[in-house]
Structure formats: structure tokens, C-alpha cells
Amino acid sequence: MAQPIKKVMMMGAGGLFGTRVFEALSLESSFTLSILTRKSSKSTFPAQYKVVQVDDDYPLDQLIEAFQGQDALVSTLPGRPYSVHLRMIDAAVQAGVKRFIPTEYGNNTCVAAAELVSLYGDKAKVVEYLKSKEDTGLSWTAIHTGQFFDWSLEDGWLDFHLKQERVVIYDSGSKPWSTTTIGTAAATVTKVLLKPEETENKPIFVASFTVSQRQVLDELEKATGSKWEVQKMSSAEALKKAAEMDNADYSDGLKLLILMLLYADDADRGADFEKDGLLCNELLGLPAENLAEVIGQVVKRKST
């Protein structure tokens, strides 16, 4: 039986998603929360939280020392280079950590997704490495949330552009994909740690809703009271365009490849968690969310 998790250390707590996860974990009074940072980091945290600094290249001996006494490690660091994550797993094993939550928080890293997006292939390697360490006493949970819906919508990441009231619809626009608001995605980390036995050594899939491009467009037109400009592109055209672009981390080429995981009609790359019966919302007690309400909130924020 998995033991209760009390002492939790975060890596990457100063990042876009990490700040939200840190906030969610800090609200759970049963956790003693601490943070691992690089010595060059400019991030600051409230004085009541212990901050452990290590050299920027994350040396193994410093990681082992930092992880001593921790029940769980939560990584929200960038997914690459994945060798850093493997080193952290090795350190966690040697330090006697009970649970490791790797940097996932995105789409299904199944074979079909990993073949298209090498970043997901690297994330899958990290999970495979965690599986190989199960007999050491280190357990793991990989959390899949799909894209962060409200953040991605507000940022134009999903190719819905609120300021211009313009959208690019790929293929039919009717392909369903699962997605989670960034707040619910962050809350999921806490929920997982509070249910260590039920979430031990398995992937956890959550979603605020499963939608299509056209459903999102319909709600955006209602919320804005405007008819949006619709541009069309086939997934074949998008993949050709992505192949001609830089596919490095945070690049437009990588973004376009990830969108094809969601939008392309001609392939199932595991983006519909609901269809595949993977959702764990009920297990974790996550709140029900409404697409129209979330879109209304995003539109309101962008207009102020």
C-alpha cells in the first residue's frame, strides 16, 4: 500500500505552468513544500518555503543531497534535454524518494504522437525509464492534460486569434480533442499526490472538456457577438509547412506539429481521451467545467 505523501519538492516552480502548480500545492496544508532551483535562477518564493540551489547542470551528487527526505518530486521543467530528467530519476532512487511526477502535462505521448513530435518521444523515454525503476521503490505518475485550454486560447496558440477575431480551421474542424484549463491542470498535481495508491505507476488523463475547433469557434462567436474570419488549411499542407520550419522547442514549427496531433482528420494520435476511456476526472474529484463559461472568461479578460 502506498504511504501518504507529506514532503514535496518542486523543480521548475518559477515557470509558466510551474507557478500555477506551486500555488496549487501551497494551498494543501498537509504538504511540506520545498523548491529546487538552479544557482542562476532569478525566481523568488515566499520566505516560508525552503529553496535548495544546485549548479546549473544539475550534478547527480547535488541532486541526491537535495532530494534526501522527500516523499515526492514534481517536475515542471522543460521536457528537454531529457537526459536531465533521467539524472533526476537516478538521484531520486538513490535518495529514497517515493513518487516522481515527470514533466508531461500535455497530449498523449503514445507512439502515434511521438512519431510526429519528437518532444513527445523524449517524454515517453522518461516514463519508460521510470517504469524500469519501479522495483527500486520509486513510483511514478504521468499526468496528461492535453493543451492548457484557456492559456492557449488567450495566447493564440490554438490558432484562434481573439484580437483579430480570426481562426485557422484545419481539415473539417470537427475532430474532437481533450483539453484542460491551466488551473485545473495545476490542481490535478495536488489531487494525484493526495491519492498515492490510486495513481501509483500509471498515466493519469484529465480534461476540462473534449471539443472540436468548430465548437470552440461557435462559442467564440457567441461570446464576442461577431462573425469571425475563417481561414482553411489541410493537415497535409500544415505538415508540409511545418517540415520547412524550425521545429526546436517553443518554435512555430513545433506548435504546428502539435496542432496536427489535435486537428488532423486523417490520423488518430491519441488526443481524444474521452473516446479512449482514459479520463480520471471522477477518480480525482475534479470540478465540472463549461466550455461557454470558460470562453466567456477568456474573452472578457482579453477585452479589458
GROMACS .gro file of N, CA and C in nm, residues 6-156:
model
  453
    6LYS      N    1   0.383   1.352   0.221
    6LYS     CA    2   0.385   1.473   0.304
    6LYS      C    3   0.486   1.575   0.254
    7LYS      N    4   0.608   1.530   0.227
    7LYS     CA    5   0.716   1.621   0.187
    7LYS      C    6   0.729   1.621   0.035
    8VAL      N    7   0.707   1.738  -0.024
    8VAL     CA    8   0.703   1.751  -0.170
    8VAL      C    9   0.805   1.856  -0.213
    9MET      N   10   0.888   1.822  -0.311
    9MET     CA   11   0.981   1.919  -0.368
    9MET      C   12   0.947   1.942  -0.515
   10MET      N   13   0.944   2.069  -0.556
   10MET     CA   14   0.915   2.107  -0.695
   10MET      C   15   1.043   2.145  -0.767
   11MET      N   16   1.050   2.108  -0.895
   11MET     CA   17   1.154   2.156  -0.985
   11MET      C   18   1.084   2.233  -1.097
   12GLY      N   19   1.129   2.356  -1.121
   12GLY     CA   20   1.067   2.437  -1.224
   12GLY      C   21   0.951   2.521  -1.173
   13ALA      N   22   0.952   2.554  -1.046
   13ALA     CA   23   0.839   2.625  -0.984
   13ALA      C   24   0.824   2.769  -1.032
   14GLY      N   25   0.925   2.823  -1.099
   14GLY     CA   26   0.917   2.961  -1.146
   14GLY      C   27   0.869   2.976  -1.288
   15GLY      N   28   0.838   2.865  -1.356
   15GLY     CA   29   0.797   2.871  -1.496
   15GLY      C   30   0.650   2.900  -1.514
   16LEU      N   31   0.606   2.907  -1.640
   16LEU     CA   32   0.467   2.939  -1.673
   16LEU      C   33   0.368   2.848  -1.601
   17PHE      N   34   0.385   2.718  -1.618
   17PHE     CA   35   0.297   2.622  -1.551
   17PHE      C   36   0.342   2.597  -1.408
   18GLY      N   37   0.474   2.602  -1.386
   18GLY     CA   38   0.526   2.575  -1.253
   18GLY      C   39   0.472   2.669  -1.147
   19THR      N   40   0.454   2.797  -1.180
   19THR     CA   41   0.399   2.891  -1.083
   19THR      C   42   0.258   2.853  -1.041
   20ARG      N   43   0.181   2.799  -1.137
   20ARG     CA   44   0.044   2.758  -1.106
   20ARG      C   45   0.043   2.631  -1.021
   21VAL      N   46   0.132   2.538  -1.052
   21VAL     CA   47   0.142   2.415  -0.972
   21VAL      C   48   0.190   2.449  -0.831
   22PHE      N   49   0.290   2.537  -0.820
   22PHE     CA   50   0.338   2.579  -0.688
   22PHE      C   51   0.224   2.639  -0.606
   23GLU      N   52   0.145   2.723  -0.667
   23GLU     CA   53   0.032   2.785  -0.598
   23GLU      C   54  -0.067   2.678  -0.550
   24ALA      N   55  -0.097   2.581  -0.638
   24ALA     CA   56  -0.192   2.476  -0.601
   24ALA      C   57  -0.138   2.390  -0.487
   25LEU      N   58  -0.011   2.353  -0.494
   25LEU     CA   59   0.049   2.271  -0.388
   25LEU      C   60   0.056   2.347  -0.256
   26SER      N   61   0.081   2.478  -0.263
   26SER     CA   62   0.094   2.557  -0.140
   26SER      C   63  -0.038   2.569  -0.065
   27LEU      N   64  -0.149   2.545  -0.133
   27LEU     CA   65  -0.281   2.552  -0.068
   27LEU      C   66  -0.314   2.425   0.010
   28GLU      N   67  -0.236   2.318  -0.010
   28GLU     CA   68  -0.262   2.192   0.059
   28GLU      C   69  -0.183   2.189   0.190
   29SER      N   70  -0.251   2.203   0.301
   29SER     CA   71  -0.185   2.218   0.430
   29SER      C   72  -0.112   2.092   0.476
   30SER      N   73  -0.147   1.976   0.419
   30SER     CA   74  -0.081   1.852   0.462
   30SER      C   75   0.057   1.834   0.399
   31PHE      N   76   0.093   1.920   0.302
   31PHE     CA   77   0.224   1.909   0.237
   31PHE      C   78   0.325   2.005   0.301
   32THR      N   79   0.447   1.957   0.316
   32THR     CA   80   0.561   2.044   0.344
   32THR      C   81   0.632   2.064   0.211
   33LEU      N   82   0.621   2.184   0.156
   33LEU     CA   83   0.663   2.211   0.020
   33LEU      C   84   0.799   2.281   0.017
   34SER      N   85   0.887   2.234  -0.071
   34SER     CA   86   1.016   2.300  -0.093
   34SER      C   87   1.044   2.308  -0.242
   35ILE      N   88   1.147   2.385  -0.280
   35ILE     CA   89   1.173   2.413  -0.421
   35ILE      C   90   1.319   2.388  -0.453
   36LEU      N   91   1.343   2.325  -0.566
   36LEU     CA   92   1.479   2.309  -0.619
   36LEU      C   93   1.498   2.410  -0.731
   37THR      N   94   1.604   2.489  -0.727
   37THR     CA   95   1.633   2.583  -0.834
   37THR      C   96   1.780   2.575  -0.873
   38ARG      N   97   1.810   2.623  -0.992
   38ARG     CA   98   1.949   2.640  -1.034
   38ARG      C   99   2.006   2.766  -0.968
   39LYS      N  100   2.137   2.770  -0.951
   39LYS     CA  101   2.201   2.884  -0.886
   39LYS      C  102   2.184   3.013  -0.967
   40SER      N  103   2.163   3.001  -1.097
   40SER     CA  104   2.147   3.120  -1.182
   40SER      C  105   2.003   3.169  -1.188
   41SER      N  106   1.911   3.096  -1.127
   41SER     CA  107   1.769   3.132  -1.136
   41SER      C  108   1.741   3.266  -1.068
   42LYS      N  109   1.654   3.344  -1.132
   42LYS     CA  110   1.613   3.473  -1.077
   42LYS      C  111   1.476   3.463  -1.008
   43SER      N  112   1.417   3.344  -1.005
   43SER     CA  113   1.285   3.327  -0.943
   43SER      C  114   1.295   3.346  -0.792
   44THR      N  115   1.191   3.406  -0.736
   44THR     CA  116   1.184   3.424  -0.590
   44THR      C  117   1.056   3.360  -0.537
   45PHE      N  118   1.061   3.318  -0.410
   45PHE     CA  119   0.949   3.249  -0.349
   45PHE      C  120   0.928   3.302  -0.207
   46PRO      N  121   0.806   3.285  -0.153
   46PRO     CA  122   0.781   3.332  -0.016
   46PRO      C  123   0.881   3.272   0.083
   47ALA      N  124   0.913   3.349   0.185
   47ALA     CA  125   1.021   3.313   0.278
   47ALA      C  126   0.995   3.183   0.354
   48GLN      N  127   0.866   3.143   0.367
   48GLN     CA  128   0.838   3.023   0.446
   48GLN      C  129   0.874   2.893   0.375
   49TYR      N  130   0.912   2.901   0.247
   49TYR     CA  131   0.943   2.780   0.172
   49TYR      C  132   1.094   2.763   0.158
   50LYS      N  133   1.141   2.644   0.186
   50LYS     CA  134   1.283   2.613   0.171
   50LYS      C  135   1.319   2.606   0.023
   51VAL      N  136   1.424   2.675  -0.016
   51VAL     CA  137   1.473   2.673  -0.154
   51VAL      C  138   1.613   2.612  -0.154
   52VAL      N  139   1.631   2.506  -0.231
   52VAL     CA  140   1.760   2.439  -0.242
   52VAL      C  141   1.818   2.471  -0.380
   53GLN      N  142   1.938   2.526  -0.382
   53GLN     CA  143   2.002   2.561  -0.509
   53GLN      C  144   2.107   2.457  -0.547
   54VAL      N  145   2.112   2.427  -0.677
   54VAL     CA  146   2.215   2.336  -0.730
   54VAL      C  147   2.279   2.404  -0.850
   55ASP      N  148   2.394   2.353  -0.891
   55ASP     CA  149   2.460   2.407  -1.010
   55ASP      C  150   2.369   2.393  -1.132
   56ASP      N  151   2.392   2.477  -1.231
   56ASP     CA  152   2.302   2.484  -1.345
   56ASP      C  153   2.294   2.355  -1.426
   57ASP      N  154   2.396   2.271  -1.419
   57ASP     CA  155   2.393   2.145  -1.496
   57ASP      C  156   2.338   2.028  -1.415
   58TYR      N  157   2.279   2.058  -1.299
   58TYR     CA  158   2.213   1.957  -1.216
   58TYR      C  159   2.303   1.835  -1.188
   59PRO      N  160   2.415   1.855  -1.119
   59PRO     CA  161   2.505   1.741  -1.090
   59PRO      C  162   2.433   1.635  -1.005
   60LEU      N  163   2.465   1.510  -1.032
   60LEU     CA  164   2.397   1.400  -0.964
   60LEU      C  165   2.416   1.406  -0.813
   61ASP      N  166   2.536   1.432  -0.767
   61ASP     CA  167   2.559   1.431  -0.621
   61ASP      C  168   2.480   1.541  -0.551
   62GLN      N  169   2.468   1.658  -0.616
   62GLN     CA  170   2.390   1.766  -0.557
   62GLN      C  171   2.240   1.734  -0.557
   63LEU      N  172   2.194   1.667  -0.661
   63LEU     CA  173   2.053   1.628  -0.667
   63LEU      C  174   2.021   1.525  -0.557
   64ILE      N  175   2.109   1.427  -0.539
   64ILE     CA  176   2.086   1.326  -0.436
   64ILE      C  177   2.074   1.393  -0.299
   65GLU      N  178   2.163   1.485  -0.271
   65GLU     CA  179   2.159   1.556  -0.143
   65GLU      C  180   2.031   1.638  -0.129
   66ALA      N  181   1.991   1.706  -0.237
   66ALA     CA  182   1.871   1.789  -0.234
   66ALA      C  183   1.744   1.707  -0.213
   67PHE      N  184   1.742   1.585  -0.267
   67PHE     CA  185   1.622   1.502  -0.263
   67PHE      C  186   1.608   1.420  -0.134
   68GLN      N  187   1.709   1.421  -0.050
   68GLN     CA  188   1.704   1.342   0.074
   68GLN      C  189   1.583   1.383   0.157
   69GLY      N  190   1.507   1.282   0.204
   69GLY     CA  191   1.394   1.305   0.292
   69GLY      C  192   1.264   1.344   0.223
   70GLN      N  193   1.267   1.359   0.090
   70GLN     CA  194   1.146   1.397   0.018
   70GLN      C  195   1.060   1.273  -0.012
   71ASP      N  196   0.930   1.290   0.002
   71ASP     CA  197   0.837   1.183  -0.036
   71ASP      C  198   0.807   1.186  -0.185
   72ALA      N  199   0.798   1.306  -0.242
   72ALA     CA  200   0.759   1.319  -0.383
   72ALA      C  201   0.834   1.433  -0.449
   73LEU      N  202   0.864   1.415  -0.576
   73LEU     CA  203   0.926   1.518  -0.660
   73LEU      C  204   0.830   1.550  -0.773
   74VAL      N  205   0.808   1.679  -0.796
   74VAL     CA  206   0.719   1.724  -0.903
   74VAL      C  207   0.802   1.807  -1.000
   75SER      N  208   0.816   1.760  -1.122
   75SER     CA  209   0.892   1.834  -1.223
   75SER      C  210   0.798   1.912  -1.314
   76THR      N  211   0.823   2.042  -1.326
   76THR     CA  212   0.757   2.123  -1.429
   76THR      C  213   0.864   2.191  -1.515
   77LEU      N  214   0.982   2.130  -1.518
   77LEU     CA  215   1.091   2.180  -1.601
   77LEU      C  216   1.060   2.154  -1.749
   78PRO      N  217   1.122   2.227  -1.841
   78PRO     CA  218   1.107   2.194  -1.983
   78PRO      C  219   1.142   2.048  -2.010
   79GLY      N  220   1.079   1.989  -2.109
   79GLY     CA  221   1.097   1.846  -2.136
   79GLY      C  222   1.234   1.809  -2.190
   80ARG      N  223   1.305   1.906  -2.243
   80ARG     CA  224   1.437   1.881  -2.298
   80ARG      C  225   1.543   1.965  -2.228
   81PRO      N  226   1.667   1.914  -2.217
   81PRO     CA  227   1.710   1.781  -2.261
   81PRO      C  228   1.660   1.673  -2.166
   82TYR      N  229   1.616   1.562  -2.221
   82TYR     CA  230   1.555   1.460  -2.135
   82TYR      C  231   1.659   1.390  -2.048
   83SER      N  232   1.787   1.404  -2.083
   83SER     CA  233   1.893   1.344  -2.001
   83SER      C  234   1.892   1.402  -1.859
   84VAL      N  235   1.852   1.530  -1.845
   84VAL     CA  236   1.842   1.591  -1.711
   84VAL      C  237   1.736   1.519  -1.628
   85HIS      N  238   1.626   1.484  -1.692
   85HIS     CA  239   1.517   1.415  -1.621
   85HIS      C  240   1.561   1.274  -1.580
   86LEU      N  241   1.636   1.206  -1.666
   86LEU     CA  242   1.685   1.073  -1.630
   86LEU      C  243   1.779   1.082  -1.510
   87ARG      N  244   1.863   1.187  -1.507
   87ARG     CA  245   1.955   1.205  -1.394
   87ARG      C  246   1.877   1.232  -1.266
   88MET      N  247   1.771   1.308  -1.276
   88MET     CA  248   1.688   1.334  -1.158
   88MET      C  249   1.622   1.207  -1.107
   89ILE      N  250   1.582   1.121  -1.197
   89ILE     CA  251   1.524   0.992  -1.157
   89ILE      C  252   1.628   0.908  -1.085
   90ASP      N  253   1.750   0.902  -1.139
   90ASP     CA  254   1.858   0.828  -1.072
   90ASP      C  255   1.882   0.883  -0.932
   91ALA      N  256   1.883   1.015  -0.920
   91ALA     CA  257   1.905   1.077  -0.789
   91ALA      C  258   1.790   1.046  -0.694
   92ALA      N  259   1.667   1.047  -0.748
   92ALA     CA  260   1.551   1.016  -0.665
   92ALA      C  261   1.559   0.874  -0.610
   93VAL      N  262   1.603   0.781  -0.692
   93VAL     CA  263   1.618   0.642  -0.647
   93VAL      C  264   1.720   0.635  -0.533
   94GLN      N  265   1.835   0.700  -0.552
   94GLN     CA  266   1.941   0.693  -0.451
   94GLN      C  267   1.903   0.767  -0.323
   95ALA      N  268   1.815   0.867  -0.335
   95ALA     CA  269   1.772   0.942  -0.216
   95ALA      C  270   1.653   0.879  -0.146
   96GLY      N  271   1.595   0.773  -0.204
   96GLY     CA  272   1.483   0.705  -0.140
   96GLY      C  273   1.349   0.776  -0.155
   97VAL      N  274   1.333   0.853  -0.262
   97VAL     CA  275   1.206   0.922  -0.287
   97VAL      C  276   1.098   0.819  -0.323
   98LYS      N  277   0.974   0.847  -0.281
   98LYS     CA  278   0.864   0.753  -0.305
   98LYS      C  279   0.794   0.773  -0.440
   99ARG      N  280   0.778   0.899  -0.484
   99ARG     CA  281   0.695   0.926  -0.602
   99ARG      C  282   0.762   1.034  -0.688
  100PHE      N  283   0.760   1.014  -0.818
  100PHE     CA  284   0.815   1.110  -0.914
  100PHE      C  285   0.707   1.143  -1.015
  101ILE      N  286   0.676   1.273  -1.028
  101ILE     CA  287   0.582   1.320  -1.131
  101ILE      C  288   0.664   1.392  -1.237
  102PRO      N  289   0.679   1.331  -1.355
  102PRO     CA  290   0.765   1.390  -1.458
  102PRO      C  291   0.695   1.503  -1.533
  103THR      N  292   0.771   1.572  -1.614
  103THR     CA  293   0.717   1.678  -1.698
  103THR      C  294   0.636   1.614  -1.811
  104GLU      N  295   0.506   1.610  -1.796
  104GLU     CA  296   0.414   1.567  -1.902
  104GLU      C  297   0.319   1.682  -1.928
  105TYR      N  298   0.201   1.679  -1.865
  105TYR     CA  299   0.105   1.791  -1.868
  105TYR      C  300   0.072   1.836  -2.011
  106GLY      N  301   0.058   1.742  -2.100
  106GLY     CA  302   0.025   1.777  -2.238
  106GLY      C  303  -0.053   1.664  -2.302
  107ASN      N  304  -0.032   1.645  -2.430
  107ASN     CA  305  -0.106   1.544  -2.503
  107ASN      C  306  -0.052   1.405  -2.476
  108ASN      N  307  -0.130   1.308  -2.515
  108ASN     CA  308  -0.092   1.168  -2.504
  108ASN      C  309   0.043   1.147  -2.573
  109THR      N  310   0.137   1.084  -2.504
  109THR     CA  311   0.267   1.057  -2.564
  109THR      C  312   0.273   0.915  -2.621
  110CYS      N  313   0.160   0.871  -2.677
  110CYS     CA  314   0.153   0.739  -2.741
  110CYS      C  315   0.245   0.737  -2.863
  111VAL      N  316   0.263   0.620  -2.921
  111VAL     CA  317   0.355   0.603  -3.032
  111VAL      C  318   0.320   0.695  -3.149
  112ALA      N  319   0.190   0.705  -3.182
  112ALA     CA  320   0.149   0.787  -3.296
  112ALA      C  321   0.183   0.934  -3.276
  113ALA      N  322   0.174   0.981  -3.152
  113ALA     CA  323   0.211   1.120  -3.122
  113ALA      C  324   0.362   1.137  -3.123
  114ALA      N  325   0.433   1.042  -3.063
  114ALA     CA  326   0.579   1.050  -3.054
  114ALA      C  327   0.644   1.045  -3.192
  115GLU      N  328   0.584   0.972  -3.284
  115GLU     CA  329   0.639   0.963  -3.419
  115GLU      C  330   0.630   1.097  -3.492
  116LEU      N  331   0.528   1.177  -3.461
  116LEU     CA  332   0.512   1.306  -3.526
  116LEU      C  333   0.590   1.416  -3.454
  117VAL      N  334   0.590   1.413  -3.321
  117VAL     CA  335   0.651   1.519  -3.241
  117VAL      C  336   0.762   1.458  -3.156
  118SER      N  337   0.887   1.487  -3.190
  118SER     CA  338   0.999   1.424  -3.120
  118SER      C  339   1.003   1.461  -2.972
  119LEU      N  340   0.951   1.580  -2.935
  119LEU     CA  341   0.944   1.617  -2.795
  119LEU      C  342   0.865   1.514  -2.716
  120TYR      N  343   0.755   1.465  -2.773
  120TYR     CA  344   0.674   1.365  -2.704
  120TYR      C  345   0.746   1.231  -2.699
  121GLY      N  346   0.827   1.205  -2.800
  121GLY     CA  347   0.910   1.084  -2.796
  121GLY      C  348   1.007   1.088  -2.680
  122ASP      N  349   1.065   1.207  -2.655
  122ASP     CA  350   1.157   1.222  -2.543
  122ASP      C  351   1.084   1.207  -2.409
  123LYS      N  352   0.964   1.263  -2.400
  123LYS     CA  353   0.886   1.249  -2.277
  123LYS      C  354   0.852   1.102  -2.252
  124ALA      N  355   0.821   1.030  -2.358
  124ALA     CA  356   0.789   0.888  -2.345
  124ALA      C  357   0.910   0.809  -2.294
  125LYS      N  358   1.029   0.850  -2.336
  125LYS     CA  359   1.152   0.783  -2.288
  125LYS      C  360   1.168   0.801  -2.137
  126VAL      N  361   1.131   0.919  -2.087
  126VAL     CA  362   1.141   0.945  -1.943
  126VAL      C  363   1.047   0.852  -1.866
  127VAL      N  364   0.925   0.836  -1.916
  127VAL     CA  365   0.829   0.748  -1.849
  127VAL      C  366   0.876   0.603  -1.856
  128GLU      N  367   0.932   0.561  -1.969
  128GLU     CA  368   0.985   0.425  -1.979
  128GLU      C  369   1.098   0.403  -1.879
  129TYR      N  370   1.179   0.505  -1.858
  129TYR     CA  371   1.287   0.494  -1.760
  129TYR      C  372   1.231   0.483  -1.618
  130LEU      N  373   1.125   0.559  -1.590
  130LEU     CA  374   1.060   0.548  -1.460
  130LEU      C  375   1.005   0.406  -1.439
  131LYS      N  376   0.946   0.349  -1.543
  131LYS     CA  377   0.893   0.213  -1.533
  131LYS      C  378   1.004   0.114  -1.498
  132SER      N  379   1.122   0.138  -1.554
  132SER     CA  380   1.234   0.046  -1.530
  132SER      C  381   1.286   0.055  -1.387
  133LYS      N  382   1.246   0.159  -1.313
  133LYS     CA  383   1.293   0.179  -1.176
  133LYS      C  384   1.189   0.140  -1.070
  134GLU      N  385   1.077   0.084  -1.112
  134GLU     CA  386   0.971   0.054  -1.017
  134GLU      C  387   1.016  -0.041  -0.908
  135ASP      N  388   1.107  -0.133  -0.940
  135ASP     CA  389   1.150  -0.232  -0.840
  135ASP      C  390   1.246  -0.172  -0.738
  136THR      N  391   1.283  -0.045  -0.754
  136THR     CA  392   1.371   0.020  -0.657
  136THR      C  393   1.294   0.083  -0.542
  137GLY      N  394   1.161   0.093  -0.558
  137GLY     CA  395   1.080   0.160  -0.457
  137GLY      C  396   1.033   0.298  -0.500
  138LEU      N  397   1.084   0.347  -0.614
  138LEU     CA  398   1.038   0.475  -0.668
  138LEU      C  399   0.917   0.451  -0.756
  139SER      N  400   0.805   0.513  -0.723
  139SER     CA  401   0.685   0.503  -0.807
  139SER      C  402   0.671   0.632  -0.888
  140TRP      N  403   0.577   0.633  -0.980
  140TRP     CA  404   0.561   0.748  -1.070
  140TRP      C  405   0.415   0.768  -1.107
  141THR      N  406   0.383   0.887  -1.152
  141THR     CA  407   0.254   0.918  -1.212
  141THR      C  408   0.279   1.018  -1.325
  142ALA      N  409   0.235   0.985  -1.445
  142ALA     CA  410   0.247   1.076  -1.560
  142ALA      C  411   0.111   1.140  -1.584
  143ILE      N  412   0.105   1.273  -1.577
  143ILE     CA  413  -0.023   1.345  -1.586
  143ILE      C  414  -0.038   1.404  -1.726
  144HIS      N  415  -0.144   1.362  -1.797
  144HIS     CA  416  -0.173   1.412  -1.931
  144HIS      C  417  -0.298   1.500  -1.924
  145THR      N  418  -0.285   1.624  -1.969
  145THR     CA  419  -0.396   1.720  -1.960
  145THR      C  420  -0.443   1.770  -2.097
  146GLY      N  421  -0.375   1.731  -2.205
  146GLY     CA  422  -0.397   1.800  -2.331
  146GLY      C  423  -0.340   1.940  -2.321
  147GLN      N  424  -0.367   2.023  -2.421
  147GLN     CA  425  -0.319   2.161  -2.416
  147GLN      C  426  -0.389   2.237  -2.303
  148PHE      N  427  -0.323   2.338  -2.248
  148PHE     CA  428  -0.387   2.425  -2.148
  148PHE      C  429  -0.485   2.515  -2.222
  149PHE      N  430  -0.614   2.488  -2.209
  149PHE     CA  431  -0.712   2.548  -2.299
  149PHE      C  432  -0.720   2.700  -2.289
  150ASP      N  433  -0.743   2.753  -2.168
  150ASP     CA  434  -0.763   2.898  -2.156
  150ASP      C  435  -0.638   2.975  -2.191
  151TRP      N  436  -0.522   2.928  -2.143
  151TRP     CA  437  -0.396   2.994  -2.176
  151TRP      C  438  -0.370   2.988  -2.327
  152SER      N  439  -0.388   2.871  -2.388
  152SER     CA  440  -0.362   2.854  -2.531
  152SER      C  441  -0.456   2.938  -2.616
  153LEU      N  442  -0.580   2.949  -2.572
  153LEU     CA  443  -0.678   3.029  -2.646
  153LEU      C  444  -0.642   3.177  -2.637
  154GLU      N  445  -0.609   3.222  -2.518
  154GLU     CA  446  -0.577   3.362  -2.496
  154GLU      C  447  -0.449   3.402  -2.568
  155ASP      N  448  -0.355   3.308  -2.579
  155ASP     CA  449  -0.225   3.336  -2.637
  155ASP      C  450  -0.224   3.321  -2.789
  156GLY      N  451  -0.332   3.269  -2.847
  156GLY     CA  452  -0.334   3.243  -2.990
  156GLY      C  453  -0.269   3.112  -3.029
   0.00000   0.00000   0.00000
